[in-house]
């Protein structure tokens, strides 16, 4: 059974950091792409980062480039999203998702999703 489980969200102040984890199971991580998306209230779901495990290829959306980064621990089957210097506009529910085709900012390319983890940046 394919599962993706996000964790690591929370309430932090502007400028602080969070690292989100996407724990995967039920499939071979190296054969898929894992994307991170976020959805703010009243807005569409937006892709922020994606990675292909083998061979490694990383994609980070321009709007968060230089701040967000994506990485993985293949032994643990976990994909991380590191988010330093958080801003109020980063607030939203963060999801990880699996694609067998390619990294894409389009949610339609992803077939399996986690339940999401809430990230709130507020002073």
PDB file of N, CA and C in Angstrom, residues 3-60:
ATOM      1  N   UNK A   3       1.981   4.838   0.705  1.00  0.00           N
ATOM      2  CA  UNK A   3       1.690   5.847   1.719  1.00  0.00           C
ATOM      3  C   UNK A   3       2.725   6.951   1.692  1.00  0.00           C
ATOM      4  N   UNK A   4       2.256   8.173   1.871  1.00  0.00           N
ATOM      5  CA  UNK A   4       3.128   9.328   2.059  1.00  0.00           C
ATOM      6  C   UNK A   4       2.577  10.070   3.274  1.00  0.00           C
ATOM      7  N   UNK A   5       3.426  10.300   4.252  1.00  0.00           N
ATOM      8  CA  UNK A   5       2.986  10.913   5.499  1.00  0.00           C
ATOM      9  C   UNK A   5       3.888  12.105   5.813  1.00  0.00           C
ATOM     10  N   UNK A   6       3.279  13.289   5.818  1.00  0.00           N
ATOM     11  CA  UNK A   6       4.035  14.501   6.115  1.00  0.00           C
ATOM     12  C   UNK A   6       4.064  14.760   7.625  1.00  0.00           C
ATOM     13  N   UNK A   7       5.128  15.383   8.072  1.00  0.00           N
ATOM     14  CA  UNK A   7       5.245  15.810   9.461  1.00  0.00           C
ATOM     15  C   UNK A   7       6.210  16.982   9.542  1.00  0.00           C
ATOM     16  N   UNK A   8       6.205  17.643  10.688  1.00  0.00           N
ATOM     17  CA  UNK A   8       7.171  18.717  10.914  1.00  0.00           C
ATOM     18  C   UNK A   8       6.599  20.116  10.836  1.00  0.00           C
ATOM     19  N   UNK A   9       5.323  20.233  10.519  1.00  0.00           N
ATOM     20  CA  UNK A   9       4.715  21.557  10.464  1.00  0.00           C
ATOM     21  C   UNK A   9       4.513  22.139  11.850  1.00  0.00           C
ATOM     22  N   UNK A  10       4.077  23.387  11.881  1.00  0.00           N
ATOM     23  CA  UNK A  10       3.832  24.022  13.167  1.00  0.00           C
ATOM     24  C   UNK A  10       3.655  25.511  13.025  1.00  0.00           C
ATOM     25  N   UNK A  11       3.595  26.180  14.166  1.00  0.00           N
ATOM     26  CA  UNK A  11       3.467  27.638  14.226  1.00  0.00           C
ATOM     27  C   UNK A  11       4.817  28.222  14.615  1.00  0.00           C
ATOM     28  N   UNK A  12       5.365  29.067  13.752  1.00  0.00           N
ATOM     29  CA  UNK A  12       6.658  29.691  14.019  1.00  0.00           C
ATOM     30  C   UNK A  12       6.570  31.171  13.704  1.00  0.00           C
ATOM     31  N   UNK A  13       7.560  31.911  14.187  1.00  0.00           N
ATOM     32  CA  UNK A  13       7.618  33.348  13.923  1.00  0.00           C
ATOM     33  C   UNK A  13       8.366  33.619  12.626  1.00  0.00           C
ATOM     34  N   UNK A  14       8.120  34.763  12.008  1.00  0.00           N
ATOM     35  CA  UNK A  14       8.867  35.118  10.788  1.00  0.00           C
ATOM     36  C   UNK A  14      10.369  35.058  11.027  1.00  0.00           C
ATOM     37  N   UNK A  15      11.063  34.497  10.043  1.00  0.00           N
ATOM     38  CA  UNK A  15      12.508  34.361  10.139  1.00  0.00           C
ATOM     39  C   UNK A  15      12.966  33.037  10.699  1.00  0.00           C
ATOM     40  N   UNK A  16      12.066  32.313  11.333  1.00  0.00           N
ATOM     41  CA  UNK A  16      12.434  31.003  11.884  1.00  0.00           C
ATOM     42  C   UNK A  16      12.416  29.928  10.789  1.00  0.00           C
ATOM     43  N   UNK A  17      12.796  28.724  11.187  1.00  0.00           N
ATOM     44  CA  UNK A  17      12.958  27.634  10.218  1.00  0.00           C
ATOM     45  C   UNK A  17      12.096  26.438  10.585  1.00  0.00           C
ATOM     46  N   UNK A  18      11.742  25.672   9.569  1.00  0.00           N
ATOM     47  CA  UNK A  18      11.102  24.369   9.743  1.00  0.00           C
ATOM     48  C   UNK A  18      11.679  23.406   8.720  1.00  0.00           C
ATOM     49  N   UNK A  19      11.750  22.152   9.093  1.00  0.00           N
ATOM     50  CA  UNK A  19      12.066  21.091   8.142  1.00  0.00           C
ATOM     51  C   UNK A  19      10.915  20.108   8.132  1.00  0.00           C
ATOM     52  N   UNK A  20      10.299  19.970   6.977  1.00  0.00           N
ATOM     53  CA  UNK A  20       9.196  19.029   6.821  1.00  0.00           C
ATOM     54  C   UNK A  20       9.741  17.687   6.349  1.00  0.00           C
ATOM     55  N   UNK A  21       9.095  16.615   6.792  1.00  0.00           N
ATOM     56  CA  UNK A  21       9.463  15.266   6.382  1.00  0.00           C
ATOM     57  C   UNK A  21       8.303  14.620   5.656  1.00  0.00           C
ATOM     58  N   UNK A  22       8.622  13.866   4.628  1.00  0.00           N
ATOM     59  CA  UNK A  22       7.647  13.061   3.910  1.00  0.00           C
ATOM     60  C   UNK A  22       8.110  11.611   3.996  1.00  0.00           C
ATOM     61  N   UNK A  23       7.500  10.860   4.882  1.00  0.00           N
ATOM     62  CA  UNK A  23       7.848   9.452   5.055  1.00  0.00           C
ATOM     63  C   UNK A  23       7.069   8.623   4.051  1.00  0.00           C
ATOM     64  N   UNK A  24       7.792   7.865   3.237  1.00  0.00           N
ATOM     65  CA  UNK A  24       7.157   7.093   2.174  1.00  0.00           C
ATOM     66  C   UNK A  24       7.239   5.596   2.464  1.00  0.00           C
ATOM     67  N   UNK A  25       6.268   4.855   1.965  1.00  0.00           N
ATOM     68  CA  UNK A  25       6.282   3.403   2.103  1.00  0.00           C
ATOM     69  C   UNK A  25       5.405   2.798   1.021  1.00  0.00           C
ATOM     70  N   UNK A  26       5.623   1.515   0.761  1.00  0.00           N
ATOM     71  CA  UNK A  26       4.801   0.803  -0.211  1.00  0.00           C
ATOM     72  C   UNK A  26       5.292   0.889  -1.634  1.00  0.00           C
ATOM     73  N   UNK A  27       6.424   1.550  -1.850  1.00  0.00           N
ATOM     74  CA  UNK A  27       6.983   1.623  -3.197  1.00  0.00           C
ATOM     75  C   UNK A  27       8.484   1.913  -3.070  1.00  0.00           C
ATOM     76  N   UNK A  28       9.186   1.733  -4.203  1.00  0.00           N
ATOM     77  CA  UNK A  28      10.627   1.971  -4.234  1.00  0.00           C
ATOM     78  C   UNK A  28      10.873   3.431  -4.562  1.00  0.00           C
ATOM     79  N   UNK A  29      11.347   4.172  -3.573  1.00  0.00           N
ATOM     80  CA  UNK A  29      11.477   5.621  -3.706  1.00  0.00           C
ATOM     81  C   UNK A  29      12.325   6.024  -4.904  1.00  0.00           C
ATOM     82  N   UNK A  30      13.367   5.250  -5.188  1.00  0.00           N
ATOM     83  CA  UNK A  30      14.305   5.626  -6.252  1.00  0.00           C
ATOM     84  C   UNK A  30      13.656   5.664  -7.631  1.00  0.00           C
ATOM     85  N   UNK A  31      12.515   5.009  -7.804  1.00  0.00           N
ATOM     86  CA  UNK A  31      11.880   4.932  -9.120  1.00  0.00           C
ATOM     87  C   UNK A  31      10.890   6.077  -9.377  1.00  0.00           C
ATOM     88  N   UNK A  32      10.688   6.949  -8.384  1.00  0.00           N
ATOM     89  CA  UNK A  32       9.652   7.969  -8.499  1.00  0.00           C
ATOM     90  C   UNK A  32      10.213   9.354  -8.234  1.00  0.00           C
ATOM     91  N   UNK A  33       9.393  10.353  -8.584  1.00  0.00           N
ATOM     92  CA  UNK A  33       9.658  11.730  -8.217  1.00  0.00           C
ATOM     93  C   UNK A  33       8.761  12.087  -7.044  1.00  0.00           C
ATOM     94  N   UNK A  34       9.320  12.835  -6.102  1.00  0.00           N
ATOM     95  CA  UNK A  34       8.541  13.304  -4.969  1.00  0.00           C
ATOM     96  C   UNK A  34       8.500  14.827  -5.012  1.00  0.00           C
ATOM     97  N   UNK A  35       7.302  15.357  -5.003  1.00  0.00           N
ATOM     98  CA  UNK A  35       7.119  16.808  -5.029  1.00  0.00           C
ATOM     99  C   UNK A  35       6.544  17.321  -3.735  1.00  0.00           C
ATOM    100  N   UNK A  36       6.902  18.541  -3.400  1.00  0.00           N
ATOM    101  CA  UNK A  36       6.299  19.253  -2.266  1.00  0.00           C
ATOM    102  C   UNK A  36       5.418  20.367  -2.821  1.00  0.00           C
ATOM    103  N   UNK A  37       4.194  20.434  -2.315  1.00  0.00           N
ATOM    104  CA  UNK A  37       3.242  21.458  -2.705  1.00  0.00           C
ATOM    105  C   UNK A  37       2.746  22.174  -1.451  1.00  0.00           C
ATOM    106  N   UNK A  38       2.188  23.356  -1.648  1.00  0.00           N
ATOM    107  CA  UNK A  38       1.563  24.049  -0.523  1.00  0.00           C
ATOM    108  C   UNK A  38       0.274  24.689  -1.020  1.00  0.00           C
ATOM    109  N   UNK A  39      -0.632  24.864  -0.077  1.00  0.00           N
ATOM    110  CA  UNK A  39      -1.913  25.477  -0.410  1.00  0.00           C
ATOM    111  C   UNK A  39      -2.311  26.437   0.699  1.00  0.00           C
ATOM    112  N   UNK A  40      -2.353  27.710   0.349  1.00  0.00           N
ATOM    113  CA  UNK A  40      -2.798  28.731   1.287  1.00  0.00           C
ATOM    114  C   UNK A  40      -4.319  28.838   1.218  1.00  0.00           C
ATOM    115  N   UNK A  41      -4.954  29.329   2.271  1.00  0.00           N
ATOM    116  CA  UNK A  41      -6.408  29.465   2.268  1.00  0.00           C
ATOM    117  C   UNK A  41      -6.900  30.279   1.074  1.00  0.00           C
ATOM    118  N   UNK A  42      -7.848  29.736   0.337  1.00  0.00           N
ATOM    119  CA  UNK A  42      -8.428  30.437  -0.796  1.00  0.00           C
ATOM    120  C   UNK A  42      -7.577  30.457  -2.050  1.00  0.00           C
ATOM    121  N   UNK A  43      -6.456  29.741  -2.026  1.00  0.00           N
ATOM    122  CA  UNK A  43      -5.558  29.732  -3.183  1.00  0.00           C
ATOM    123  C   UNK A  43      -5.390  28.315  -3.724  1.00  0.00           C
ATOM    124  N   UNK A  44      -4.898  28.242  -4.948  1.00  0.00           N
ATOM    125  CA  UNK A  44      -4.659  26.945  -5.557  1.00  0.00           C
ATOM    126  C   UNK A  44      -3.399  26.300  -4.984  1.00  0.00           C
ATOM    127  N   UNK A  45      -3.349  24.993  -5.111  1.00  0.00           N
ATOM    128  CA  UNK A  45      -2.177  24.256  -4.664  1.00  0.00           C
ATOM    129  C   UNK A  45      -0.997  24.609  -5.565  1.00  0.00           C
ATOM    130  N   UNK A  46       0.154  24.875  -4.939  1.00  0.00           N
ATOM    131  CA  UNK A  46       1.332  25.367  -5.651  1.00  0.00           C
ATOM    132  C   UNK A  46       2.520  24.462  -5.368  1.00  0.00           C
ATOM    133  N   UNK A  47       3.183  24.023  -6.425  1.00  0.00           N
ATOM    134  CA  UNK A  47       4.391  23.221  -6.246  1.00  0.00           C
ATOM    135  C   UNK A  47       5.555  24.099  -5.846  1.00  0.00           C
ATOM    136  N   UNK A  48       6.350  23.632  -4.873  1.00  0.00           N
ATOM    137  CA  UNK A  48       7.503  24.420  -4.430  1.00  0.00           C
ATOM    138  C   UNK A  48       8.830  23.711  -4.636  1.00  0.00           C
ATOM    139  N   UNK A  49       8.840  22.391  -4.656  1.00  0.00           N
ATOM    140  CA  UNK A  49      10.090  21.662  -4.849  1.00  0.00           C
ATOM    141  C   UNK A  49       9.781  20.242  -5.297  1.00  0.00           C
ATOM    142  N   UNK A  50      10.735  19.655  -5.986  1.00  0.00           N
ATOM    143  CA  UNK A  50      10.557  18.278  -6.461  1.00  0.00           C
ATOM    144  C   UNK A  50      11.929  17.660  -6.635  1.00  0.00           C
ATOM    145  N   UNK A  51      11.989  16.359  -6.406  1.00  0.00           N
ATOM    146  CA  UNK A  51      13.259  15.706  -6.662  1.00  0.00           C
ATOM    147  C   UNK A  51      13.068  14.327  -7.260  1.00  0.00           C
ATOM    148  N   UNK A  52      14.011  13.998  -8.135  1.00  0.00           N
ATOM    149  CA  UNK A  52      14.156  12.646  -8.657  1.00  0.00           C
ATOM    150  C   UNK A  52      15.319  12.042  -7.894  1.00  0.00           C
ATOM    151  N   UNK A  53      15.108  10.837  -7.383  1.00  0.00           N
ATOM    152  CA  UNK A  53      16.105  10.262  -6.483  1.00  0.00           C
ATOM    153  C   UNK A  53      17.316   9.726  -7.237  1.00  0.00           C
ATOM    154  N   UNK A  54      17.068   8.868  -8.244  1.00  0.00           N
ATOM    155  CA  UNK A  54      18.179   8.246  -8.945  1.00  0.00           C
ATOM    156  C   UNK A  54      17.980   8.338 -10.452  1.00  0.00           C
ATOM    157  N   UNK A  55      18.878   8.935 -11.212  1.00  0.00           N
ATOM    158  CA  UNK A  55      19.931   9.793 -10.681  1.00  0.00           C
ATOM    159  C   UNK A  55      19.327  11.065 -10.101  1.00  0.00           C
ATOM    160  N   UNK A  56      20.027  11.647  -9.147  1.00  0.00           N
ATOM    161  CA  UNK A  56      19.437  12.776  -8.434  1.00  0.00           C
ATOM    162  C   UNK A  56      19.255  13.988  -9.338  1.00  0.00           C
ATOM    163  N   UNK A  57      18.076  14.606  -9.239  1.00  0.00           N
ATOM    164  CA  UNK A  57      17.785  15.848  -9.940  1.00  0.00           C
ATOM    165  C   UNK A  57      16.840  16.639  -9.040  1.00  0.00           C
ATOM    166  N   UNK A  58      17.144  17.898  -8.842  1.00  0.00           N
ATOM    167  CA  UNK A  58      16.394  18.705  -7.887  1.00  0.00           C
ATOM    168  C   UNK A  58      15.783  19.901  -8.590  1.00  0.00           C
ATOM    169  N   UNK A  59      14.579  20.258  -8.185  1.00  0.00           N
ATOM    170  CA  UNK A  59      13.894  21.418  -8.734  1.00  0.00           C
ATOM    171  C   UNK A  59      13.300  22.215  -7.564  1.00  0.00           C
ATOM    172  N   UNK A  60      13.530  23.508  -7.577  1.00  0.00           N
ATOM    173  CA  UNK A  60      12.953  24.393  -6.567  1.00  0.00           C
ATOM    174  C   UNK A  60      12.320  25.568  -7.294  1.00  0.00           C
TER     175      UNK A  60
END
